[in-house]
Coordinates of C-alpha atoms in Angstrom, one line a residue:
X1 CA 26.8 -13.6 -2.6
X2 CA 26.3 -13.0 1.4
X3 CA 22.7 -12.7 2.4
X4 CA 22.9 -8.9 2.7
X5 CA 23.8 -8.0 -0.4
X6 CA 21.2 -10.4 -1.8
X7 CA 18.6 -9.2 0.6
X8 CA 18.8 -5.5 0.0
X9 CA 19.3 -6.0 -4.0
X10 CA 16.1 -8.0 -3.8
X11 CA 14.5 -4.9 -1.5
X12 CA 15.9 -2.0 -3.6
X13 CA 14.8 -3.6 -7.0
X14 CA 11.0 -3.9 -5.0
X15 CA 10.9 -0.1 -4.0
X16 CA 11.8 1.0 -7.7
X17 CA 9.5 -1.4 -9.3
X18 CA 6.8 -0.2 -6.7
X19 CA 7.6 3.5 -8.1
X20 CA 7.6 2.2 -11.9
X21 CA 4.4 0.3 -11.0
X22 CA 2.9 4.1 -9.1
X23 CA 4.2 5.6 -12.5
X24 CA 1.9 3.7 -14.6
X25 CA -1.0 4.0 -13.0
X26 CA -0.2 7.7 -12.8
X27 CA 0.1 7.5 -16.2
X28 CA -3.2 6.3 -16.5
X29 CA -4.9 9.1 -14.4
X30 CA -3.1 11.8 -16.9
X31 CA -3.9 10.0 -20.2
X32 CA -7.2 9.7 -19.3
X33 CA -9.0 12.8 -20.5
X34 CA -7.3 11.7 -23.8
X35 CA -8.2 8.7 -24.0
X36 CA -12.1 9.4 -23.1
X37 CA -11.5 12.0 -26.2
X38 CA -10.6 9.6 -28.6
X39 CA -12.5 6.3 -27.6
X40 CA -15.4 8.7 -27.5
X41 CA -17.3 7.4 -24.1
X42 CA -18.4 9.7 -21.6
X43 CA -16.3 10.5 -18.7
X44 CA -18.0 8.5 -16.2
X45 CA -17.3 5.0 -18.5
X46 CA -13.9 5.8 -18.6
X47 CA -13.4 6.3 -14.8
X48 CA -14.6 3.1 -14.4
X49 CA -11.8 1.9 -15.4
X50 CA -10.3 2.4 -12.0
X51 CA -12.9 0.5 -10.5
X52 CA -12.3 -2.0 -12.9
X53 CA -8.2 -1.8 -11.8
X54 CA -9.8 -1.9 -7.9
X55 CA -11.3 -5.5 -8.5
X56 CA -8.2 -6.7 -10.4
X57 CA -6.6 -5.5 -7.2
X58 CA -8.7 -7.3 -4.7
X59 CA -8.3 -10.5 -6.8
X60 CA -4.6 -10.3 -6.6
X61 CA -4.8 -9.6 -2.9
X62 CA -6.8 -12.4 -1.5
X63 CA -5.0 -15.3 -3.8
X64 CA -0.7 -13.5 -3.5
X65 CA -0.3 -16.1 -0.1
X66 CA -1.0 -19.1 -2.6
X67 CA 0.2 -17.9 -5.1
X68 CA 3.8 -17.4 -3.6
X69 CA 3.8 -20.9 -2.3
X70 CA 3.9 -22.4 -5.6
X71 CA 5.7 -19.8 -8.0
X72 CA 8.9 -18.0 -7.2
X73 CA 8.3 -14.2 -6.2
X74 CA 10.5 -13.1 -9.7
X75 CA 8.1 -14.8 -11.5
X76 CA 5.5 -13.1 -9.9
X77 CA 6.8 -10.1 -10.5
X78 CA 7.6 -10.9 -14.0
X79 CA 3.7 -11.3 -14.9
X80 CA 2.7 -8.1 -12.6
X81 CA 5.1 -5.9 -15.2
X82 CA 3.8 -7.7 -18.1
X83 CA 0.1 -7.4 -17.2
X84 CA 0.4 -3.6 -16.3
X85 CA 2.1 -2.4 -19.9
X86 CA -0.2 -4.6 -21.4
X87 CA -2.8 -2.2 -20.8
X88 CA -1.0 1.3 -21.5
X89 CA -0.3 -0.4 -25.0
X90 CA -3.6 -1.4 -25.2
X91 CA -4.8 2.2 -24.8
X92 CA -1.7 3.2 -27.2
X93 CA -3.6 1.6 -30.1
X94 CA -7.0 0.6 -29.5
X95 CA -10.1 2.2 -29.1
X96 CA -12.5 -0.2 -28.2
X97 CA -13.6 0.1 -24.7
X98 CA -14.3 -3.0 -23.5
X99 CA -10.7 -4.5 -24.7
X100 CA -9.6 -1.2 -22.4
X101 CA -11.5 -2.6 -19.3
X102 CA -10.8 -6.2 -19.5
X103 CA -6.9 -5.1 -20.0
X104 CA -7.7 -2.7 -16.4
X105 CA -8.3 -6.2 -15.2
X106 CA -5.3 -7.4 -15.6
X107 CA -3.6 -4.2 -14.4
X108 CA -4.9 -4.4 -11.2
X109 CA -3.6 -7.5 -10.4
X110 CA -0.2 -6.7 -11.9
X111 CA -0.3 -3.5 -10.1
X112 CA -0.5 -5.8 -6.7
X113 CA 1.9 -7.8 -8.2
X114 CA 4.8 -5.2 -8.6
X115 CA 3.8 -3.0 -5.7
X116 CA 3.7 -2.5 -2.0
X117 CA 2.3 -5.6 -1.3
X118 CA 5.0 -8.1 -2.8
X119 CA 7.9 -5.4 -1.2
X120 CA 6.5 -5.7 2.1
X121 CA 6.4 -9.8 1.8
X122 CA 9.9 -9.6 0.6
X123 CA 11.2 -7.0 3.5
X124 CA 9.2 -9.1 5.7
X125 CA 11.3 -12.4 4.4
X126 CA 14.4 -11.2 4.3
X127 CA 14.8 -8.6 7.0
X128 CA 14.7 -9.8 11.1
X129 CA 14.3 -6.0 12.0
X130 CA 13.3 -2.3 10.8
X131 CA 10.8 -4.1 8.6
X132 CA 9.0 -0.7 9.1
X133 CA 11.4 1.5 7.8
X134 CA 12.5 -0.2 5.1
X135 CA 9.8 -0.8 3.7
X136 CA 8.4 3.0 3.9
X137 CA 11.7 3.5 2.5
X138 CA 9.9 1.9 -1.1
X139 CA 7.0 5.2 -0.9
X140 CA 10.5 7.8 -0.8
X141 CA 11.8 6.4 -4.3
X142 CA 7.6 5.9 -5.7
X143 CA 7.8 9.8 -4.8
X144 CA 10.3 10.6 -6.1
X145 CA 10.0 8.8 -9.5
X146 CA 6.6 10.0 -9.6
X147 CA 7.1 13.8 -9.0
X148 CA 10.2 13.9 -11.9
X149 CA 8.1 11.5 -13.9
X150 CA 4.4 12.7 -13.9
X151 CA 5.7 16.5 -15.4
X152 CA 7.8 14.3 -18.1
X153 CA 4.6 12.6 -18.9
X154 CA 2.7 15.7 -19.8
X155 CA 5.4 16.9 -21.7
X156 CA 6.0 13.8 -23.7
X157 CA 2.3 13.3 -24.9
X158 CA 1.9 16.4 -25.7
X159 CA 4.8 16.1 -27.8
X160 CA 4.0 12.9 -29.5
X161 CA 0.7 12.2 -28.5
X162 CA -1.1 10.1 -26.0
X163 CA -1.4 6.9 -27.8
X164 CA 2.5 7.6 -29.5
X165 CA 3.5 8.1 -25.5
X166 CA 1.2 5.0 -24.0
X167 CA 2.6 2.7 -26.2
X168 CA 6.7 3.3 -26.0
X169 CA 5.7 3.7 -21.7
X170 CA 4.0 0.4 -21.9
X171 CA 6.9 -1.3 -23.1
X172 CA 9.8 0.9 -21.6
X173 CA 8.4 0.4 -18.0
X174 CA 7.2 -3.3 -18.5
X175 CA 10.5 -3.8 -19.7
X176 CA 11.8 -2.2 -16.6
X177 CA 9.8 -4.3 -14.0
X178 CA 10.7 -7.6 -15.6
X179 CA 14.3 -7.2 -16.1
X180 CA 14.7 -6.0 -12.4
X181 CA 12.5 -8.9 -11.2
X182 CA 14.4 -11.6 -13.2
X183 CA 18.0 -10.2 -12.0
X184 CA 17.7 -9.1 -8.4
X185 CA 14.4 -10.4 -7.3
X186 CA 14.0 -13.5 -5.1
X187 CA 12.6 -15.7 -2.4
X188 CA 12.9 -16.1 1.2
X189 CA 16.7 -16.6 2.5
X190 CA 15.9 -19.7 4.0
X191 CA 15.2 -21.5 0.0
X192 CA 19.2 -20.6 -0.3
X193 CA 20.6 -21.7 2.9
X194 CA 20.6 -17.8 4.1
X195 CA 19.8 -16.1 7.2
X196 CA 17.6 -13.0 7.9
X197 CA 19.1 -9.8 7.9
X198 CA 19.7 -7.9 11.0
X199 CA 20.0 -4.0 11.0
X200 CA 22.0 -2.5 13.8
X201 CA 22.6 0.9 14.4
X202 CA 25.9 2.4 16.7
X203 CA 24.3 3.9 19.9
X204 CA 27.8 5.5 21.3
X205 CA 30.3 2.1 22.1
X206 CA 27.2 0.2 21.9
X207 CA 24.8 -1.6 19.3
X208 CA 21.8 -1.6 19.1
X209 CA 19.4 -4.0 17.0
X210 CA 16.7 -1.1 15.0
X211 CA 13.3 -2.5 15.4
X212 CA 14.2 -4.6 18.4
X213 CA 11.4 -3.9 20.3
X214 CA 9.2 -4.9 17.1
X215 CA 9.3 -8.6 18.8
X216 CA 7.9 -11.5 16.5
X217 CA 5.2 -13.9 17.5
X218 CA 5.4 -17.1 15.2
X219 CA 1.7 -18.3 15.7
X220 CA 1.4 -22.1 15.1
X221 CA -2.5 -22.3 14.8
X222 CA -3.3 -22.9 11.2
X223 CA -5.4 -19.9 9.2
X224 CA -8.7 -21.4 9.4
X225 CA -8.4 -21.4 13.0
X226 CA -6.6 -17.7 13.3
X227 CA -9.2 -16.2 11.1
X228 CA -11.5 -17.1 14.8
X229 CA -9.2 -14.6 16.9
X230 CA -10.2 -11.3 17.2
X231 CA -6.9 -9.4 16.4
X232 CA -6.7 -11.0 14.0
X233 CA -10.5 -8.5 12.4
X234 CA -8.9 -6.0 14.1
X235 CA -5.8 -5.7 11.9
X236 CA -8.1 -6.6 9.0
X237 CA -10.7 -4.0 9.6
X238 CA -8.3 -1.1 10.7
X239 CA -6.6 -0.8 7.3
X240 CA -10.4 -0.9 6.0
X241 CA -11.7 1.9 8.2
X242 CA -8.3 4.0 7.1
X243 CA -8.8 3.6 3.5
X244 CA -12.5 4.5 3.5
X245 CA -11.6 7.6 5.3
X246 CA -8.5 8.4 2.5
X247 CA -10.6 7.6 -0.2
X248 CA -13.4 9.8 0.7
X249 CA -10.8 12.8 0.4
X250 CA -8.5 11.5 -2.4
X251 CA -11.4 10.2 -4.8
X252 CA -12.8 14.0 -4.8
X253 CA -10.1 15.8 -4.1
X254 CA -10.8 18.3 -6.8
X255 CA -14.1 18.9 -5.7
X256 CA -13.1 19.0 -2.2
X257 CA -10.8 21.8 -2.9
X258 CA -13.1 23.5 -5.4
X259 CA -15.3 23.8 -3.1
X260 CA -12.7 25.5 -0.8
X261 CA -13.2 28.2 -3.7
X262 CA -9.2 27.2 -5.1
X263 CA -8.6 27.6 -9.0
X264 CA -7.2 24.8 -11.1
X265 CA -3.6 25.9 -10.1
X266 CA -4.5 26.3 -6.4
X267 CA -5.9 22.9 -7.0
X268 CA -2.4 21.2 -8.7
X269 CA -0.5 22.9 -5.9
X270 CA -2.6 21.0 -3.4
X271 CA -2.3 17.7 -5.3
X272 CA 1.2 17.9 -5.4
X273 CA 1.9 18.6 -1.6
X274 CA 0.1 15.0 -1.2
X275 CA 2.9 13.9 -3.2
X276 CA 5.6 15.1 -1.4
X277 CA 3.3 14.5 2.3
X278 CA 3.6 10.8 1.5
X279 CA 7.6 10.8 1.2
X280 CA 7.8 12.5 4.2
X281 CA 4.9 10.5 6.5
X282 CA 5.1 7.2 5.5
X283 CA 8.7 6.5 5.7
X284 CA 8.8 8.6 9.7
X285 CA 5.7 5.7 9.9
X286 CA 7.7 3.1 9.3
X287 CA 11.0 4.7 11.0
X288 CA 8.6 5.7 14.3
X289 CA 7.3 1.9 14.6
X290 CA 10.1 0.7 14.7
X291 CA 11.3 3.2 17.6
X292 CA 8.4 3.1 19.5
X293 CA 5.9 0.0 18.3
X294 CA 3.6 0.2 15.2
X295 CA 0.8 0.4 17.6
X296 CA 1.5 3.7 19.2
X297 CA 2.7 5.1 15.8
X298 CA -0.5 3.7 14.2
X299 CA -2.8 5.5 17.3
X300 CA -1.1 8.7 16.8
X301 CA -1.0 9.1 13.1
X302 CA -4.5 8.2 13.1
X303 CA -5.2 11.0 16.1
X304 CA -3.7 13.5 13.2
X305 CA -5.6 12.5 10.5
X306 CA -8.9 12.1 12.5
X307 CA -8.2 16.0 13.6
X308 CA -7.7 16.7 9.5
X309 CA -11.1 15.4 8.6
X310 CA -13.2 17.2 11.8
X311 CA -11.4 20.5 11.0
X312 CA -12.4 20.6 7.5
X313 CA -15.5 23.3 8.3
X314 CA -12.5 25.3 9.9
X315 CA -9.7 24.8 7.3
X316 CA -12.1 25.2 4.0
X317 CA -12.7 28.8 5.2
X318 CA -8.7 29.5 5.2
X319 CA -8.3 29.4 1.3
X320 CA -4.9 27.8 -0.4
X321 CA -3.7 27.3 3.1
X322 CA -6.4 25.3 4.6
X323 CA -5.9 23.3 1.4
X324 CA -2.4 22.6 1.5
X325 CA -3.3 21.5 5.3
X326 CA -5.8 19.6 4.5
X327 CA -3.6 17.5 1.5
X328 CA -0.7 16.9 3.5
X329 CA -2.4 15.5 6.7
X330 CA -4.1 13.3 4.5
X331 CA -1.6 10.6 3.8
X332 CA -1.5 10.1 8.0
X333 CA -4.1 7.8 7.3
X334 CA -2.2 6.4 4.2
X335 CA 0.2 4.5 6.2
X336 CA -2.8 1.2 6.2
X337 CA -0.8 0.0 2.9
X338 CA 1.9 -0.9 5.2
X339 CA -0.4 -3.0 7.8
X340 CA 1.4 -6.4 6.8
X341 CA 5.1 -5.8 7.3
X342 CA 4.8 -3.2 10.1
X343 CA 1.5 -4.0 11.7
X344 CA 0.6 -7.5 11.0
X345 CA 3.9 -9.6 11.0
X346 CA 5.0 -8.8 14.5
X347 CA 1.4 -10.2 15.7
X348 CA 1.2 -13.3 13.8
X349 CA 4.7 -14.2 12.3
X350 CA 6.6 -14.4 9.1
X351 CA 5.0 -17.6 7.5
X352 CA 1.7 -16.0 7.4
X353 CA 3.0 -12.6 6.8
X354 CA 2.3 -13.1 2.7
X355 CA -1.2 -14.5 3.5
X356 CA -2.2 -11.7 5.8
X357 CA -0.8 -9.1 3.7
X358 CA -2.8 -10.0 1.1
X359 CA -5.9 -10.1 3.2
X360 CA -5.0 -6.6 4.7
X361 CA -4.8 -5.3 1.0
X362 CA -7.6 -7.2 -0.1
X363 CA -10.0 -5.0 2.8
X364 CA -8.0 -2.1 1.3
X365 CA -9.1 -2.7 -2.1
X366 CA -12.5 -3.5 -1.0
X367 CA -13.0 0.2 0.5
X368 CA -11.6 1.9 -2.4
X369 CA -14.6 0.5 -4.3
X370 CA -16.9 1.5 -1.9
X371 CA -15.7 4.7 -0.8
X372 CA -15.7 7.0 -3.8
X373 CA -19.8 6.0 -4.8
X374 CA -20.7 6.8 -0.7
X375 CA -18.7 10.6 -0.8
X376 CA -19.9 11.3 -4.2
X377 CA -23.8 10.8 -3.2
X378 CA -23.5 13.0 0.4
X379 CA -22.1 15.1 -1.5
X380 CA -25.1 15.0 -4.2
X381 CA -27.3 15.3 -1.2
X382 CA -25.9 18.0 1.0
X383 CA -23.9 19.9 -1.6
X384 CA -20.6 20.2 0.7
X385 CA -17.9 18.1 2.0
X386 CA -18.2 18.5 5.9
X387 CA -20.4 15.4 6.4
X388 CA -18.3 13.2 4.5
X389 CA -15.2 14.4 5.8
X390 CA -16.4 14.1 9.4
X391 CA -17.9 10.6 8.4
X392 CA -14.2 9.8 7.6
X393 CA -12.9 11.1 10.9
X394 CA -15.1 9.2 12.7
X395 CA -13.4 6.2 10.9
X396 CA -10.2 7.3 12.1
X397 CA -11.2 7.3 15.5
X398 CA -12.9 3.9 15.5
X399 CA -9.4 2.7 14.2
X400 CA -7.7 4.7 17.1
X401 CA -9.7 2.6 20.0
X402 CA -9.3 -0.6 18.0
X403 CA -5.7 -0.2 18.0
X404 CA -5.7 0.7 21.8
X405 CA -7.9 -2.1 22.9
X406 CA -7.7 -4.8 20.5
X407 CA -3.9 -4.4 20.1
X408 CA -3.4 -3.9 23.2
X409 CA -0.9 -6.7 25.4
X410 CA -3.6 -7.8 26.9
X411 CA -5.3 -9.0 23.5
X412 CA -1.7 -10.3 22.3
X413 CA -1.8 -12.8 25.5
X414 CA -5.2 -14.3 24.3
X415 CA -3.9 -14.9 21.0
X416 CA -0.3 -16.5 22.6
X417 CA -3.0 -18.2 25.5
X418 CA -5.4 -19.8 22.3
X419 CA -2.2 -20.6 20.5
X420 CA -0.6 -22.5 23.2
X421 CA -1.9 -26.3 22.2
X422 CA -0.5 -25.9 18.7
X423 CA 2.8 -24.5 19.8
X424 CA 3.1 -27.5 22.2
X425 CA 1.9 -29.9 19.4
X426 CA 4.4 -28.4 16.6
X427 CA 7.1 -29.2 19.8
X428 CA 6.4 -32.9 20.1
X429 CA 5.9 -32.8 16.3
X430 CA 9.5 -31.4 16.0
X431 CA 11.0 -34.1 18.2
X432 CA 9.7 -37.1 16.9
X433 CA 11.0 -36.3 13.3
X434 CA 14.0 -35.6 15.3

């Protein structure tokens, strides 16, 4: 098997187990009025389960770079399949509540396990160039799956009932997500004698290598000694920033929108637009960085999605259509799931690309906790959405000068400059075992 056919096996079979591994926690989000019904907790102890899901999620983040060092990436996903219908089961036949939240746990980190994270380390391993589109690419088929799938859910539990339906979806999709990661799942080319792949693209009589101006810097300096460089908290605290803003919106979306005076169908039309917003934005992300760098993508989509926020006051007054405004410039500032293959690998290299990728998801995570409990109380206090919307615009624009100063070339040289005595030592380190 040539490395092509290997590589883009292994990256097709991680974009539809990072739509199966969407799936289920949609899954989650629609079974859980049900659920709340027949446990019989209130509805704030069963959204905690997504809290719950949030730390499981952070865990898995911070410890994937170690993790992939010692156990092959199949395996990896194997568990992440395993640990995520583990807990629709669960809720197919239990009711006790505190099994429900330790199995959330788990599905967290299995959720991390299966989902963009792992697909970016594997595009990231595997592809030389248009790391950025392809792995967008995996947020087309999540949407796709995911539109189709989330109607079929409703119909199906209402059909055989929620804990009938959590059960057989627990073991179809596990089933899914392991048999995918055991056949076409695998390492990095180099563990089977294999080269990266290069994507070119026919520009007239000539060729041109996609993503060639997406240059790698390989940085010898070990991580404890990276983690002192200040691009390095820059492409840690950008992703942050973006998430808190997104969550702000996405955690309260229905009130947001309620309080735009939409009905609940006004309300499902909006949600779905996000839906289809997210095909459409994040893959142009990942196709426009690697046009144009991920820098200037990443300052202009967040330029958009600042705008969104600060022209909420305007928008709310402008009924369905101010909503469906509002929810499709929202995933703009989305596109911090991909910071590790598109962002962060071009900065720092491929052999720490696994390690930061987890850290960048692992500030992501980290946000989503925080985020929803800080809306919710402005909210409480000044009974609108303005404030925390323009709160999250301003987080947008903080992200837009990091990314024009501390991304900058200028900021790229220090790095190279502080990196120089390790690059020399791995040199004379290389010849002598030569």
């Amino acid at each position: 098997m040539s490395n092509t056919v290997k590589g883009w096996l292994c990256a097709i079979a991680g974009m539809v187990t990072m739509g199966v591994s969407h799936l289920c926690y949609s899954i989650i989000i629609i079974l859980m009025a049900s659920m709340v019904a027949a446990v019989g907790c209130s509805a704030a102890e069963g959204a905690l389960i997504f809290s719950i899901t949030a730390i499981g999620s952070l865990v898995a983040s911070v410890f994937i770079g170690p993790l992939l060092k010692v156990l092959k990436t199949k395996y990896v996903y194997v568990i992440g399949g395993i640990l995520q219908g583990a807990l629709l089961v669960t809720m197919g036949y239990s009711t006790n509540l505190m099994l429900v939240y330790v199995m959330a746990f788990l599905f967290g980190v299995g959720n991390k396990f299966c989902g963009a994270m792992t697909h970016q380390i594997n595009v990231t391993n595997w592809f030389a160039s248009g790391r950025g589109t392809i792995s967008s690419m995996g947020t087309l088929v999540s949407g796709l799956l995911n539109a189709v799938m989330a109607t079929v859910t409703g119909v199906l539990s209402s059909m055989f009932g929620y804990q009938t339906y959590s059960l057989i979806a627990g073991f179809v999709l596990a089933g899914i997500i392991v048999v995918l990661g055991l056949l076409f799942v695998c390492d990095a080319p180099e563990k089977y004698g294999m080269q990266q792949i290069v994507l070119k693209e026919k520009e007239g009589k000539k060729t041109r290598t996609i993503g060639a101006d997406s240059k790698v810097y390989e940085t010898a300096m070990p991580m404890s000694k990276l983690l002192r460089q200040p691009l390095l908290w820059v492409v840690l605290v950008c992703p942050f920033l973006m998430q808190f803003a997104c969550t702000t919106y996405y955690s309260n979306q229905s009130l947001v929108l309620g309080s735009m005076g939409l009905d609940v169908m006004q309300i499902s039309y909006c949600v779905s637009i996000v839906s289809l917003s997210q095909m459409i934005l994040v893959l142009l992300f990942g196709v426009l960085s690697d046009v144009i760098s991920a820098r200037k993508t990443l300052i202009i989509y967040c330029v958009v999605a600042a705008a969104n926020m600060f022209l909420f006051g305007v928008t709310s007054q402008m009924g369905l259509i101010g909503g469906m405004i509002l929810a499709f410039f929202y995933n703009a500032g989305m596109v911090n799931l991909y910071f590790g293959a598109v962002v962060a690998t071009p900065l720092f290299g491929v052999n720490k690309s696994a390690t930061i990728t987890g850290w960048c998801n692992a500030s992501v995570s980290v946000a989503a906790m925080i985020a929803p409990v800080f809306a919710a109380g402005l909210y409480g206090a000044t009974d609108s959405f303005v404030l925390p919307l323009a709160i999250a615009g301003c987080c947008f624009t903080v992200v837009v000068i990091l990314a024009a100063i501390g991304m900058s070339s200028k900021a790229r040289k220090h790095l190279e400059a502080a990196d120089k005595p390790y690059k020399e030592a791995e040199a004379i380190a290389g010849a002598v075992a030569a």
